[in-house]
XYZ file of C-alpha atoms in Angstrom:
207
model
C 115.535 122.921 103.694
C 116.540 126.577 104.285
C 113.051 127.657 105.346
C 112.691 124.671 107.658
C 116.110 125.326 109.202
C 115.088 128.933 109.812
C 111.979 127.865 111.689
C 113.977 125.331 113.675
C 116.564 127.905 114.775
C 114.349 130.895 115.487
C 111.260 129.348 117.038
C 110.457 126.933 119.799
C 109.957 123.309 118.860
C 107.064 123.032 116.412
C 104.933 120.317 114.957
C 105.196 120.454 111.182
C 102.769 119.516 108.412
C 104.232 118.631 105.005
C 101.424 119.070 102.487
C 101.387 118.236 98.776
C 100.621 115.640 96.085
C 102.229 112.173 96.176
C 105.790 111.984 94.895
C 106.839 115.590 95.505
C 109.484 114.809 98.124
C 107.671 115.128 101.444
C 108.962 111.850 102.856
C 112.470 112.493 101.539
C 112.414 115.879 103.255
C 111.384 114.286 106.561
C 114.399 111.978 106.427
C 116.621 114.878 105.366
C 115.449 116.868 108.397
C 116.249 113.906 110.651
C 119.740 113.671 109.177
C 120.298 117.420 109.418
C 119.193 117.546 113.050
C 120.965 114.261 113.830
C 117.809 112.867 115.424
C 116.264 109.407 114.983
C 113.042 109.222 112.986
C 110.237 106.870 114.023
C 107.335 106.142 111.650
C 103.996 106.098 113.439
C 100.939 104.459 111.769
C 98.266 106.811 113.077
C 95.835 105.936 110.259
C 95.842 102.217 111.115
C 92.222 101.092 111.470
C 93.035 99.472 114.834
C 94.401 102.700 116.314
C 92.674 103.698 119.547
C 93.678 105.733 122.594
C 95.500 102.909 124.365
C 97.438 101.790 121.263
C 98.239 105.423 120.468
C 99.657 106.018 123.938
C 101.547 102.706 124.014
C 103.377 103.282 120.737
C 104.249 106.887 121.506
C 105.680 105.882 124.879
C 108.202 103.717 123.004
C 109.578 106.751 121.166
C 112.326 108.546 123.126
C 112.671 112.240 123.811
C 114.497 114.328 121.199
C 113.269 112.105 118.375
C 111.183 112.789 115.281
C 107.714 111.253 115.155
C 106.796 110.789 111.499
C 103.135 110.269 110.578
C 102.738 109.510 106.869
C 99.705 109.802 104.586
C 97.585 111.355 107.340
C 93.966 112.265 106.671
C 91.129 113.628 108.757
C 89.053 112.271 110.358
C 91.403 110.034 112.299
C 90.440 106.393 112.978
C 87.107 106.396 114.815
C 88.549 104.835 117.987
C 91.171 107.561 118.442
C 90.031 110.616 120.394
C 91.089 114.197 119.785
C 91.926 114.394 123.501
C 94.689 111.795 123.067
C 96.140 113.669 120.104
C 96.137 116.927 122.083
C 97.836 115.202 125.016
C 100.591 114.111 122.650
C 100.987 117.556 121.065
C 101.267 119.678 124.190
C 99.820 117.847 127.179
C 101.209 115.458 129.781
C 102.619 113.088 127.177
C 104.527 115.939 125.535
C 105.940 117.073 128.881
C 107.223 113.570 129.649
C 109.025 113.343 126.290
C 110.560 116.785 125.673
C 112.234 117.738 122.433
C 110.192 115.505 120.166
C 109.312 116.911 116.759
C 106.182 115.768 114.942
C 106.160 115.717 111.143
C 102.793 115.012 109.536
C 102.758 114.077 105.842
C 99.488 114.584 104.005
C 98.312 114.573 100.401
C 95.235 116.613 101.358
C 95.200 120.227 100.206
C 94.395 122.611 103.061
C 94.659 119.778 105.572
C 95.100 121.925 108.681
C 91.962 123.944 107.906
C 89.915 120.741 108.026
C 91.007 119.468 111.441
C 89.180 120.531 114.630
C 89.960 124.038 115.876
C 91.870 122.855 118.997
C 94.454 121.161 116.742
C 95.029 124.404 114.838
C 96.237 126.435 117.797
C 99.810 127.708 117.950
C 102.343 124.986 118.639
C 100.037 122.188 117.518
C 99.405 121.709 113.782
C 99.769 125.208 112.378
C 103.253 125.123 110.846
C 102.577 123.961 107.279
C 105.096 123.574 104.453
C 103.649 123.202 100.960
C 105.289 120.894 98.396
C 104.352 121.355 94.741
C 104.701 119.372 91.536
C 107.926 119.793 89.590
C 108.486 123.157 87.918
C 110.530 123.376 84.689
C 113.602 124.342 86.720
C 113.007 121.325 88.980
C 112.736 119.091 85.901
C 116.030 120.432 84.567
C 117.776 119.834 87.893
C 116.447 116.259 88.047
C 117.587 115.611 84.463
C 121.081 116.906 85.159
C 121.376 114.937 88.388
C 120.181 111.714 86.756
C 122.670 111.886 83.879
C 125.562 113.671 85.575
C 127.649 110.507 85.639
C 127.030 109.612 81.989
C 129.588 109.918 79.191
C 128.181 113.297 78.136
C 130.395 116.342 78.514
C 129.009 119.309 80.444
C 128.049 121.298 77.355
C 126.101 118.437 75.788
C 124.412 117.625 79.090
C 123.309 121.243 79.390
C 121.957 121.276 75.824
C 119.940 118.121 76.409
C 118.673 119.397 79.768
C 117.408 122.576 78.095
C 115.724 120.534 75.353
C 114.115 118.309 77.970
C 112.711 121.332 79.804
C 111.425 122.886 76.577
C 109.267 119.799 76.013
C 108.317 119.577 79.705
C 106.724 123.056 79.815
C 103.067 122.917 80.803
C 103.197 119.493 82.428
C 102.137 118.811 86.026
C 104.257 115.865 87.158
C 105.841 114.909 90.479
C 109.571 114.790 91.099
C 109.426 111.048 91.774
C 107.576 110.380 88.497
C 110.200 112.308 86.505
C 112.983 110.340 88.186
C 111.190 107.088 87.370
C 110.755 108.174 83.747
C 114.421 109.123 83.280
C 115.687 105.812 84.649
C 114.101 104.052 81.676
C 115.916 106.053 78.997
C 119.244 107.352 77.811
C 119.520 111.179 77.852
C 118.686 111.435 74.139
C 115.736 109.056 74.468
C 114.404 111.021 77.439
C 114.382 114.231 75.404
C 112.662 112.451 72.515
C 109.938 110.956 74.723
C 109.319 113.656 77.342
C 106.350 115.014 75.404
C 104.574 111.695 75.959
C 105.404 111.428 79.669
C 102.308 110.886 81.802
C 101.678 111.983 85.379
C 102.941 108.669 86.777
C 106.183 108.769 84.787
C 105.182 106.286 82.098
C 104.764 106.832 78.362
C 101.410 107.771 76.913
C 100.300 104.978 74.615
């Protein structure tokens, strides 16, 4: 959040791209930004197969100024009926001028997403501000473990010991934050440590 807050305070209003694999916290961060800025967040289904210029304009006109427009699971190309001209009008054209203060957050699972969109969308103030979200590091895994079991009957020393053991067995894995959380909810702290070596990418046990 610190890096995002810095951009928000020191630069003019930007359109942000949150890029990373599923389950790494992109959507949670979008809602956290909305809460931090005290602005309403509106989900916008830009990838809907029925999306065209008129539908695009209609839905965006319903979203007030000083709100966050959240587009989830965005890919390129856009739906075939939606023109780049309409998207540009929303980003910094007439539509943007009529609804000042709106912040666009684009969520995408595609690596290097911005490099694949047409050049006009990459210009400053459009879709150039990208924040990368990665899979859980060992330190992330430890933090998730501690948070999940903080309210258990374990004392702090025992919780720390188990967290360190969990991380020792997690080393080398590439798993999302959400998958780790899902995995931990199925086990007691001791069971989680015992089974972490068999945890798969989706948070289930390898059979």
